[in-house]
PDB file of C-alpha atoms in Angstrom:
ATOM      1  CA  MET A 690     -20.100 -25.162  -3.310  1.00  0.00           C
ATOM      2  CA  ARG A 691     -18.374 -22.026  -4.267  1.00  0.00           C
ATOM      3  CA  LYS A 692     -15.140 -21.228  -2.464  1.00  0.00           C
ATOM      4  CA  THR A 693     -15.273 -18.152   0.078  1.00  0.00           C
ATOM      5  CA  PRO A 694     -13.336 -15.348  -1.570  1.00  0.00           C
ATOM      6  CA  VAL A 695     -10.054 -14.520   0.156  1.00  0.00           C
ATOM      7  CA  ILE A 696      -9.131 -10.756   0.095  1.00  0.00           C
ATOM      8  CA  VAL A 697      -5.419 -10.572   0.367  1.00  0.00           C
ATOM      9  CA  PHE A 698      -3.901  -7.167   1.481  1.00  0.00           C
ATOM     10  CA  ALA A 699      -0.510  -7.396  -0.026  1.00  0.00           C
ATOM     11  CA  ASP A 700       2.425  -5.205   0.719  1.00  0.00           C
ATOM     12  CA  VAL A 701       4.160  -4.859  -2.782  1.00  0.00           C
ATOM     13  CA  ASP A 702       6.821  -2.433  -2.162  1.00  0.00           C
ATOM     14  CA  ALA A 703       9.516  -5.133  -2.163  1.00  0.00           C
ATOM     15  CA  VAL A 704       8.065  -7.353  -4.844  1.00  0.00           C
ATOM     16  CA  PRO A 705       9.520  -7.110  -8.308  1.00  0.00           C
ATOM     17  CA  VAL A 706       7.261  -6.812 -11.170  1.00  0.00           C
ATOM     18  CA  PRO A 707       6.986  -9.768 -13.665  1.00  0.00           C
ATOM     19  CA  ALA A 708       9.478  -9.676 -16.629  1.00  0.00           C
ATOM     20  CA  ALA A 709       8.154  -8.503 -20.022  1.00  0.00           C
ATOM     21  CA  ASP A 710       8.630 -11.891 -21.488  1.00  0.00           C
ATOM     22  CA  ALA A 711       6.433 -13.596 -18.723  1.00  0.00           C
ATOM     23  CA  ARG A 712       2.954 -12.753 -20.328  1.00  0.00           C
ATOM     24  CA  GLY A 713       1.981 -16.461 -20.885  1.00  0.00           C
ATOM     25  CA  PRO A 714       2.751 -17.712 -17.363  1.00  0.00           C
ATOM     26  CA  LEU A 715       1.328 -14.345 -15.912  1.00  0.00           C
ATOM     27  CA  ALA A 716      -1.956 -14.877 -17.698  1.00  0.00           C
ATOM     28  CA  ARG A 717      -2.147 -18.426 -16.242  1.00  0.00           C
ATOM     29  CA  ALA A 718      -1.515 -17.047 -12.733  1.00  0.00           C
ATOM     30  CA  LEU A 719      -4.154 -14.394 -13.147  1.00  0.00           C
ATOM     31  CA  GLU A 720      -6.595 -17.163 -14.306  1.00  0.00           C
ATOM     32  CA  MET A 721      -5.639 -19.050 -11.164  1.00  0.00           C
ATOM     33  CA  LEU A 722      -6.347 -16.033  -9.121  1.00  0.00           C
ATOM     34  CA  ALA A 723      -9.841 -15.797 -10.483  1.00  0.00           C
ATOM     35  CA  HIS A 724     -10.531 -19.435 -10.275  1.00  0.00           C
ATOM     36  CA  GLU A 725      -9.417 -19.606  -6.647  1.00  0.00           C
ATOM     37  CA  ARG A 726     -11.514 -16.522  -5.812  1.00  0.00           C
ATOM     38  CA  VAL A 727      -8.380 -14.687  -4.498  1.00  0.00           C
ATOM     39  CA  VAL A 728      -8.518 -10.967  -4.618  1.00  0.00           C
ATOM     40  CA  LEU A 729      -5.239  -9.029  -4.289  1.00  0.00           C
ATOM     41  CA  VAL A 730      -5.317  -5.500  -2.812  1.00  0.00           C
ATOM     42  CA  PHE A 731      -2.125  -3.872  -3.062  1.00  0.00           C
ATOM     43  CA  CYS A 732      -0.847  -1.720  -0.263  1.00  0.00           C
ATOM     44  CA  SER A 733       2.109   0.503  -0.440  1.00  0.00           C
ATOM     45  CA  GLU A 734       4.144   3.359   1.016  1.00  0.00           C
ATOM     46  CA  ARG A 735       4.548   4.679  -2.476  1.00  0.00           C
ATOM     47  CA  THR A 736       2.320   6.969  -4.397  1.00  0.00           C
ATOM     48  CA  ARG A 737      -0.743   6.358  -6.467  1.00  0.00           C
ATOM     49  CA  ALA A 738       1.233   6.731  -9.685  1.00  0.00           C
ATOM     50  CA  GLN A 739       3.732   4.059  -8.591  1.00  0.00           C
ATOM     51  CA  VAL A 740       1.248   1.653  -7.527  1.00  0.00           C
ATOM     52  CA  GLU A 741      -0.733   2.073 -10.753  1.00  0.00           C
ATOM     53  CA  SER A 742       2.557   1.162 -12.642  1.00  0.00           C
ATOM     54  CA  THR A 743       2.813  -2.090 -10.524  1.00  0.00           C
ATOM     55  CA  ARG A 744      -0.907  -2.880 -11.113  1.00  0.00           C
ATOM     56  CA  GLN A 745      -0.242  -2.457 -14.853  1.00  0.00           C
ATOM     57  CA  ALA A 746       2.687  -4.761 -14.783  1.00  0.00           C
ATOM     58  CA  PHE A 747       0.790  -7.565 -12.977  1.00  0.00           C
ATOM     59  CA  GLY A 748      -2.511  -6.910 -14.749  1.00  0.00           C
ATOM     60  CA  ILE A 749      -4.318  -6.678 -11.445  1.00  0.00           C
ATOM     61  CA  PHE A 750      -6.810  -3.888 -11.226  1.00  0.00           C
ATOM     62  CA  HIS A 751      -8.596  -4.209  -7.917  1.00  0.00           C
ATOM     63  CA  PRO A 752      -8.708  -1.329  -5.282  1.00  0.00           C
ATOM     64  CA  PHE A 753      -5.465  -0.372  -3.681  1.00  0.00           C
ATOM     65  CA  VAL A 754      -4.055   1.778  -0.752  1.00  0.00           C
ATOM     66  CA  SER A 755      -1.234   4.198  -1.362  1.00  0.00           C
ATOM     67  CA  GLU A 756       1.116   6.308   0.798  1.00  0.00           C
ATOM     68  CA  SER A 757       0.750   4.004   3.903  1.00  0.00           C
ATOM     69  CA  GLY A 758      -2.965   4.479   4.130  1.00  0.00           C
ATOM     70  CA  GLY A 759      -3.295   7.999   2.890  1.00  0.00           C
ATOM     71  CA  ALA A 760      -6.191   6.816   0.525  1.00  0.00           C
ATOM     72  CA  ALA A 761      -7.928   3.822  -0.694  1.00  0.00           C
ATOM     73  CA  PHE A 762      -8.458   4.036  -4.535  1.00  0.00           C
ATOM     74  CA  LEU A 763     -11.500   2.200  -5.879  1.00  0.00           C
ATOM     75  CA  PRO A 764     -12.220   1.833  -9.648  1.00  0.00           C
ATOM     76  CA  GLU A 765     -15.445   3.533 -10.341  1.00  0.00           C
ATOM     77  CA  ARG A 766     -18.579   1.379  -9.980  1.00  0.00           C
ATOM     78  CA  TYR A 767     -16.259  -1.452  -8.822  1.00  0.00           C
ATOM     79  CA  PHE A 768     -18.532  -2.365  -5.842  1.00  0.00           C
ATOM     80  CA  GLY A 769     -21.644  -1.255  -7.829  1.00  0.00           C
ATOM     81  CA  VAL A 770     -22.856   1.214  -5.127  1.00  0.00           C
ATOM     82  CA  ASP A 771     -22.370   5.006  -4.549  1.00  0.00           C
ATOM     83  CA  LEU A 772     -20.049   5.849  -1.793  1.00  0.00           C
ATOM     84  CA  HIS A 773     -20.126   9.081   0.226  1.00  0.00           C
ATOM     85  CA  ASN A 774     -17.234  11.209   1.160  1.00  0.00           C
ATOM     86  CA  THR A 775     -15.158  10.183  -1.956  1.00  0.00           C
ATOM     87  CA  ARG A 776     -13.190  12.224  -4.555  1.00  0.00           C
ATOM     88  CA  ARG A 777     -13.226  11.226  -8.129  1.00  0.00           C
ATOM     89  CA  VAL A 778      -9.679  11.293  -9.646  1.00  0.00           C
ATOM     90  CA  GLY A 779      -8.038   9.421 -12.651  1.00  0.00           C
ATOM     91  CA  GLY A 780     -10.945   6.882 -12.950  1.00  0.00           C
ATOM     92  CA  TYR A 781     -11.165   6.051  -9.296  1.00  0.00           C
ATOM     93  CA  LEU A 782     -13.173   7.052  -6.171  1.00  0.00           C
ATOM     94  CA  ALA A 783     -10.590   8.111  -3.593  1.00  0.00           C
ATOM     95  CA  VAL A 784     -11.466   7.492  -0.040  1.00  0.00           C
ATOM     96  CA  GLU A 785      -9.033   9.788   1.707  1.00  0.00           C
ATOM     97  CA  PHE A 786      -7.828   9.281   5.337  1.00  0.00           C
ATOM     98  CA  ALA A 787      -4.984  11.901   5.285  1.00  0.00           C
ATOM     99  CA  THR A 788      -4.581  15.453   5.154  1.00  0.00           C
ATOM    100  CA  PRO A 789      -3.746  16.678   1.498  1.00  0.00           C
ATOM    101  CA  TYR A 790      -0.106  16.883   0.679  1.00  0.00           C
ATOM    102  CA  ASP A 791       0.115  20.698   0.226  1.00  0.00           C
ATOM    103  CA  SER A 792      -1.081  21.152   3.888  1.00  0.00           C
ATOM    104  CA  VAL A 793       1.450  18.588   5.077  1.00  0.00           C
ATOM    105  CA  VAL A 794       4.308  20.360   3.386  1.00  0.00           C
ATOM    106  CA  ASP A 795       3.210  23.699   4.718  1.00  0.00           C
ATOM    107  CA  THR A 796       2.958  22.439   8.268  1.00  0.00           C
ATOM    108  CA  LEU A 797       6.422  20.691   7.992  1.00  0.00           C
ATOM    109  CA  ARG A 798       7.994  23.951   6.537  1.00  0.00           C
ATOM    110  CA  ARG A 799       6.474  26.184   9.375  1.00  0.00           C
ATOM    111  CA  ALA A 800       7.587  23.839  12.107  1.00  0.00           C
ATOM    112  CA  ALA A 801      11.019  23.755  10.837  1.00  0.00           C
ATOM    113  CA  ASP A 802      11.358  27.432  10.415  1.00  0.00           C
ATOM    114  CA  ARG A 803      10.069  28.074  13.838  1.00  0.00           C
ATOM    115  CA  LEU A 804      12.790  25.811  15.125  1.00  0.00           C
ATOM    116  CA  SER A 805      15.347  27.352  12.895  1.00  0.00           C
ATOM    117  CA  LEU A 806      16.026  23.761  11.347  1.00  0.00           C
ATOM    118  CA  GLY A 807      17.073  23.217   7.698  1.00  0.00           C
ATOM    119  CA  VAL A 808      14.977  20.375   5.974  1.00  0.00           C
ATOM    120  CA  ILE A 809      14.700  19.221   2.431  1.00  0.00           C
ATOM    121  CA  GLY A 810      11.748  17.283   1.034  1.00  0.00           C
ATOM    122  CA  PHE A 811      10.623  15.818  -2.195  1.00  0.00           C
ATOM    123  CA  SER A 812       8.645  19.098  -2.959  1.00  0.00           C
ATOM    124  CA  GLU A 813      11.805  20.921  -3.202  1.00  0.00           C
ATOM    125  CA  MET A 814      13.982  18.206  -4.929  1.00  0.00           C
ATOM    126  CA  SER A 815      14.362  17.676  -8.678  1.00  0.00           C
ATOM    127  CA  VAL A 816      13.614  14.341 -10.165  1.00  0.00           C
ATOM    128  CA  GLU A 817      17.246  13.886 -10.614  1.00  0.00           C
ATOM    129  CA  GLN A 818      17.784  14.511  -7.033  1.00  0.00           C
ATOM    130  CA  VAL A 819      15.047  12.083  -5.849  1.00  0.00           C
ATOM    131  CA  ALA A 820      16.482   9.450  -8.259  1.00  0.00           C
ATOM    132  CA  ARG A 821      20.073   9.985  -6.903  1.00  0.00           C
ATOM    133  CA  GLU A 822      18.942  10.071  -3.222  1.00  0.00           C
ATOM    134  CA  SER A 823      16.754   7.123  -3.367  1.00  0.00           C
ATOM    135  CA  GLY A 824      18.604   4.914  -5.893  1.00  0.00           C
ATOM    136  CA  VAL A 825      15.915   4.682  -8.442  1.00  0.00           C
ATOM    137  CA  SER A 826      15.472   5.297 -12.039  1.00  0.00           C
ATOM    138  CA  LEU A 827      14.355   8.684 -13.317  1.00  0.00           C
ATOM    139  CA  LEU A 828      10.839   7.230 -14.282  1.00  0.00           C
ATOM    140  CA  GLU A 829      10.448   5.869 -10.809  1.00  0.00           C
ATOM    141  CA  ALA A 830      11.634   9.126  -9.285  1.00  0.00           C
ATOM    142  CA  ARG A 831       9.102  11.139 -11.376  1.00  0.00           C
ATOM    143  CA  LEU A 832       6.323   8.926 -10.103  1.00  0.00           C
ATOM    144  CA  ALA A 833       7.494   9.078  -6.491  1.00  0.00           C
ATOM    145  CA  LYS A 834       7.382  12.856  -6.729  1.00  0.00           C
ATOM    146  CA  LEU A 835       3.482  12.750  -7.541  1.00  0.00           C
ATOM    147  CA  ARG A 836       2.827  13.031  -3.726  1.00  0.00           C
ATOM    148  CA  GLU A 837      -0.713  13.376  -2.445  1.00  0.00           C
ATOM    149  CA  TYR A 838      -0.464  12.939   1.243  1.00  0.00           C
ATOM    150  CA  GLY A 839       2.970  12.381   2.663  1.00  0.00           C
ATOM    151  CA  GLU A 840       6.226  14.415   2.308  1.00  0.00           C
ATOM    152  CA  PRO A 841       9.546  12.569   2.366  1.00  0.00           C
ATOM    153  CA  PHE A 842      12.254  14.635   4.032  1.00  0.00           C
ATOM    154  CA  ARG A 843      15.457  14.724   5.780  1.00  0.00           C
ATOM    155  CA  LEU A 844      17.116  17.273   8.170  1.00  0.00           C
ATOM    156  CA  LEU A 845      20.144  19.163   6.867  1.00  0.00           C
ATOM    157  CA  GLY A 846      22.486  18.014   9.541  1.00  0.00           C
ATOM    158  CA  GLY A 847      22.455  14.824  11.727  1.00  0.00           C
ATOM    159  CA  ASN A 848      21.355  16.165  15.120  1.00  0.00           C
ATOM    160  CA  PRO A 849      19.126  13.808  16.965  1.00  0.00           C
ATOM    161  CA  LEU A 850      18.047  16.353  19.464  1.00  0.00           C
ATOM    162  CA  ALA A 851      16.806  18.712  16.728  1.00  0.00           C
ATOM    163  CA  GLU A 852      15.128  15.802  15.093  1.00  0.00           C
ATOM    164  CA  ARG A 853      13.105  14.948  18.193  1.00  0.00           C
ATOM    165  CA  ARG A 854      12.111  18.661  18.655  1.00  0.00           C
ATOM    166  CA  LEU A 855      10.897  18.737  15.124  1.00  0.00           C
ATOM    167  CA  PHE A 856       8.914  15.449  15.515  1.00  0.00           C
ATOM    168  CA  ARG A 857       7.237  16.843  18.767  1.00  0.00           C
ATOM    169  CA  ALA A 858       6.277  19.887  16.887  1.00  0.00           C
ATOM    170  CA  LEU A 859       4.760  18.054  14.033  1.00  0.00           C
ATOM    171  CA  ASP A 860       3.000  15.666  16.454  1.00  0.00           C
ATOM    172  CA  ALA A 861       1.387  18.656  18.159  1.00  0.00           C
ATOM    173  CA  ALA A 862       0.154  19.773  14.780  1.00  0.00           C
ATOM    174  CA  GLY A 863      -1.453  16.262  14.063  1.00  0.00           C
ATOM    175  CA  ILE A 864       1.391  15.219  11.701  1.00  0.00           C
ATOM    176  CA  THR A 865       3.280  11.988  12.357  1.00  0.00           C
ATOM    177  CA  CYS A 866       6.771  10.915  10.887  1.00  0.00           C
ATOM    178  CA  ARG A 867       7.317   7.501   9.428  1.00  0.00           C
ATOM    179  CA  ARG A 868      10.633   6.127   8.326  1.00  0.00           C
ATOM    180  CA  SER A 869      10.984   5.034   4.748  1.00  0.00           C
ATOM    181  CA  ALA A 870      14.498   3.947   3.545  1.00  0.00           C
ATOM    182  CA  ASP A 871      16.833   7.007   3.948  1.00  0.00           C
ATOM    183  CA  PHE A 872      13.963   9.553   4.677  1.00  0.00           C
ATOM    184  CA  HIS A 873      11.272  10.357   7.236  1.00  0.00           C
ATOM    185  CA  VAL A 874       7.850  10.803   5.709  1.00  0.00           C
ATOM    186  CA  ALA A 875       5.524  13.469   7.337  1.00  0.00           C
ATOM    187  CA  THR A 876       1.903  12.523   7.024  1.00  0.00           C
ATOM    188  CA  ALA A 877      -1.479  12.783   8.810  1.00  0.00           C
ATOM    189  CA  VAL A 878      -2.407   9.104   8.892  1.00  0.00           C
ATOM    190  CA  GLN A 879      -1.184   6.438  11.243  1.00  0.00           C
ATOM    191  CA  GLY A 880      -1.201   3.626   8.903  1.00  0.00           C
ATOM    192  CA  PRO A 881      -3.369   1.608   6.410  1.00  0.00           C
ATOM    193  CA  GLN A 882      -5.830   0.256   9.253  1.00  0.00           C
ATOM    194  CA  ALA A 883      -8.834   2.603   8.305  1.00  0.00           C
ATOM    195  CA  ALA A 884      -8.473   1.828   4.566  1.00  0.00           C
ATOM    196  CA  ILE A 885      -8.213  -1.997   5.250  1.00  0.00           C
ATOM    197  CA  ALA A 886     -11.431  -1.788   7.614  1.00  0.00           C
ATOM    198  CA  LEU A 887     -13.391   0.005   4.781  1.00  0.00           C
ATOM    199  CA  LEU A 888     -12.284  -2.383   2.051  1.00  0.00           C
ATOM    200  CA  THR A 889     -13.169  -5.325   4.261  1.00  0.00           C
ATOM    201  CA  THR A 890     -16.660  -4.127   4.796  1.00  0.00           C
ATOM    202  CA  LEU A 891     -17.091  -3.313   1.211  1.00  0.00           C
ATOM    203  CA  TYR A 892     -15.973  -6.765   0.074  1.00  0.00           C
ATOM    204  CA  ARG A 893     -18.056  -8.543   2.632  1.00  0.00           C
ATOM    205  CA  THR A 894     -21.083  -6.628   1.758  1.00  0.00           C
ATOM    206  CA  ALA A 895     -20.550  -7.513  -1.956  1.00  0.00           C
ATOM    207  CA  PHE A 896     -19.677 -11.133  -1.450  1.00  0.00           C
ATOM    208  CA  GLY A 897     -21.763 -11.962   1.547  1.00  0.00           C
ATOM    209  CA  ALA A 898     -18.887 -13.446   3.233  1.00  0.00           C
ATOM    210  CA  ALA A 899     -14.989 -13.096   2.822  1.00  0.00           C
ATOM    211  CA  LEU A 900     -11.922 -14.161   4.400  1.00  0.00           C
ATOM    212  CA  THR A 901      -9.183 -11.528   4.847  1.00  0.00           C
ATOM    213  CA  ALA A 902      -5.531 -12.205   4.833  1.00  0.00           C
ATOM    214  CA  ALA A 903      -2.074 -10.383   4.892  1.00  0.00           C
ATOM    215  CA  ALA A 904       0.963 -10.956   2.541  1.00  0.00           C
ATOM    216  CA  VAL A 905       3.403  -8.814   4.077  1.00  0.00           C
ATOM    217  CA  GLU A 906       7.098  -8.896   5.273  1.00  0.00           C
ATOM    218  CA  GLY A 907       8.922  -7.132   7.976  1.00  0.00           C
ATOM    219  CA  ALA A 908       7.478  -3.996   9.660  1.00  0.00           C
ATOM    220  CA  GLY A 909       4.469  -4.042   7.321  1.00  0.00           C
ATOM    221  CA  ALA A 910       3.096  -6.928   9.283  1.00  0.00           C
ATOM    222  CA  LEU A 911       2.719  -4.835  12.283  1.00  0.00           C
ATOM    223  CA  GLU A 912       0.409  -2.569  10.598  1.00  0.00           C
ATOM    224  CA  ILE A 913      -1.577  -5.126   8.390  1.00  0.00           C
ATOM    225  CA  ALA A 914      -1.777  -8.433  10.085  1.00  0.00           C
ATOM    226  CA  PRO A 915      -3.588  -7.391  13.197  1.00  0.00           C
ATOM    227  CA  HIS A 916      -6.460  -6.129  11.089  1.00  0.00           C
ATOM    228  CA  VAL A 917      -7.093  -9.320   8.947  1.00  0.00           C
ATOM    229  CA  ASP A 918      -8.373 -12.809   9.810  1.00  0.00           C
ATOM    230  CA  VAL A 919      -5.131 -14.665   8.928  1.00  0.00           C
ATOM    231  CA  PRO A 920      -1.575 -13.721   7.909  1.00  0.00           C
ATOM    232  CA  LEU A 921      -0.093 -15.694   5.033  1.00  0.00           C
ATOM    233  CA  ASP A 922       3.158 -17.582   5.576  1.00  0.00           C
ATOM    234  CA  PRO A 923       6.251 -15.542   4.588  1.00  0.00           C
ATOM    235  CA  ILE A 924       7.119 -15.636   0.955  1.00  0.00           C
ATOM    236  CA  VAL A 925      10.775 -15.601   0.369  1.00  0.00           C
ATOM    237  CA  LEU A 926      11.937 -14.121  -2.840  1.00  0.00           C
ATOM    238  CA  GLU A 927      15.395 -14.825  -4.479  1.00  0.00           C
ATOM    239  CA  PRO A 928      17.392 -11.654  -5.060  1.00  0.00           C
ATOM    240  CA  GLY A 929      17.991 -11.189  -8.776  1.00  0.00           C
ATOM    241  CA  ASP A 930      15.630 -13.991  -9.931  1.00  0.00           C
ATOM    242  CA  PRO A 931      13.990 -12.645 -13.080  1.00  0.00           C
ATOM    243  CA  ARG A 932      10.831 -14.789 -12.203  1.00  0.00           C
ATOM    244  CA  ALA A 933      10.543 -13.586  -8.663  1.00  0.00           C
ATOM    245  CA  GLY A 934       7.418 -11.497  -9.227  1.00  0.00           C
ATOM    246  CA  LEU A 935       5.616 -14.211 -11.009  1.00  0.00           C
ATOM    247  CA  ALA A 936       6.720 -16.791  -8.411  1.00  0.00           C
ATOM    248  CA  TRP A 937       5.458 -14.452  -5.649  1.00  0.00           C
ATOM    249  CA  LEU A 938       1.932 -13.981  -7.304  1.00  0.00           C
ATOM    250  CA  GLU A 939       1.747 -17.924  -7.593  1.00  0.00           C
ATOM    251  CA  ARG A 940       2.719 -18.434  -3.876  1.00  0.00           C
ATOM    252  CA  VAL A 941       0.189 -15.802  -2.742  1.00  0.00           C
ATOM    253  CA  VAL A 942      -2.489 -17.853  -4.462  1.00  0.00           C
ATOM    254  CA  GLN A 943      -1.250 -21.081  -3.047  1.00  0.00           C
ATOM    255  CA  GLU A 944      -0.923 -19.578   0.550  1.00  0.00           C
ATOM    256  CA  ALA A 945      -4.414 -17.941   0.299  1.00  0.00           C
ATOM    257  CA  ASP A 946      -5.901 -21.234  -0.541  1.00  0.00           C
ATOM    258  CA  ASN A 947      -4.089 -22.991   2.306  1.00  0.00           C
ATOM    259  CA  ALA A 948      -5.243 -20.373   4.794  1.00  0.00           C
ATOM    260  CA  ARG A 949      -8.871 -20.678   3.676  1.00  0.00           C
ATOM    261  CA  THR A 950      -8.699 -24.487   4.053  1.00  0.00           C
ATOM    262  CA  ALA A 951      -7.260 -24.229   7.469  1.00  0.00           C
ATOM    263  CA  HIS A 952      -9.675 -21.433   8.486  1.00  0.00           C
ATOM    264  CA  HIS A 953     -12.635 -23.595   7.408  1.00  0.00           C
ATOM    265  CA  ALA A 954     -11.345 -26.681   9.283  1.00  0.00           C
ATOM    266  CA  ALA A 955     -10.799 -24.821  12.477  1.00  0.00           C
ATOM    267  CA  ARG A 956     -14.405 -23.343  12.240  1.00  0.00           C
ATOM    268  CA  ALA A 957     -15.737 -26.786  11.646  1.00  0.00           C
ATOM    269  CA  ALA A 958     -13.897 -28.074  14.525  1.00  0.00           C
ATOM    270  CA  ARG A 959     -15.289 -25.341  16.830  1.00  0.00           C
ATOM    271  CA  MET A 960     -18.824 -26.015  15.734  1.00  0.00           C
ATOM    272  CA  ALA A 961     -18.454 -29.779  16.337  1.00  0.00           C
ATOM    273  CA  ARG A 962     -17.568 -29.272  19.965  1.00  0.00           C
TER     274      ARG A 962
END
């Protein structure tokens, strides 16, 4: 009997990519993914361009979710059906759940001006500034600036009262503020829940049945875990380990298989009562 597919929604923002010399072990890990019928859907706070870079490094080309649920990107014809309300971009069908970036930036700017508050966002910062402020490489900063839905920003001056006033004004305009490292991110989406629900429906329609799981750490668990069948056990990564990315991938497959076995056992026990 064929194994039930496991769709793993994986928060990959803290996962290092495999080292360049790990092609052999990586190929074996990808073969194991396919054999075990485990599908990895990358979920990220980062931009589409940043997630594309991660997908390329891992060699995993399934749909993914960018900018904390701003959109789900599906490779064209991936599910073999036509989808409504999508936008074709870069070889994907984008199912968008958030207001476009330019509109968010405009709303943020107008709210700050009305309150006479100084703010600076990625739209106004150079690549060099983003790299310096975020502690990333110039390439990563360049990809991070390719925003489509959310604007990272900070107030010019540490005034908690002014910050709360700005947040209330943005909330009234339908824009929420999420914390990401040293920045707030203004966006019109509450999280990846809608994207997860859509992809779950599409996978279950395609496969007939599928188990959904979450591979997340920290605050991401609060956004993803409640919307899947099972959370996977936490995967601890060793800081500075050059094999950490590959080890993470191998552990995800192992934990997904364990979760499937436990899920089927629990279901069989319920049916036997």
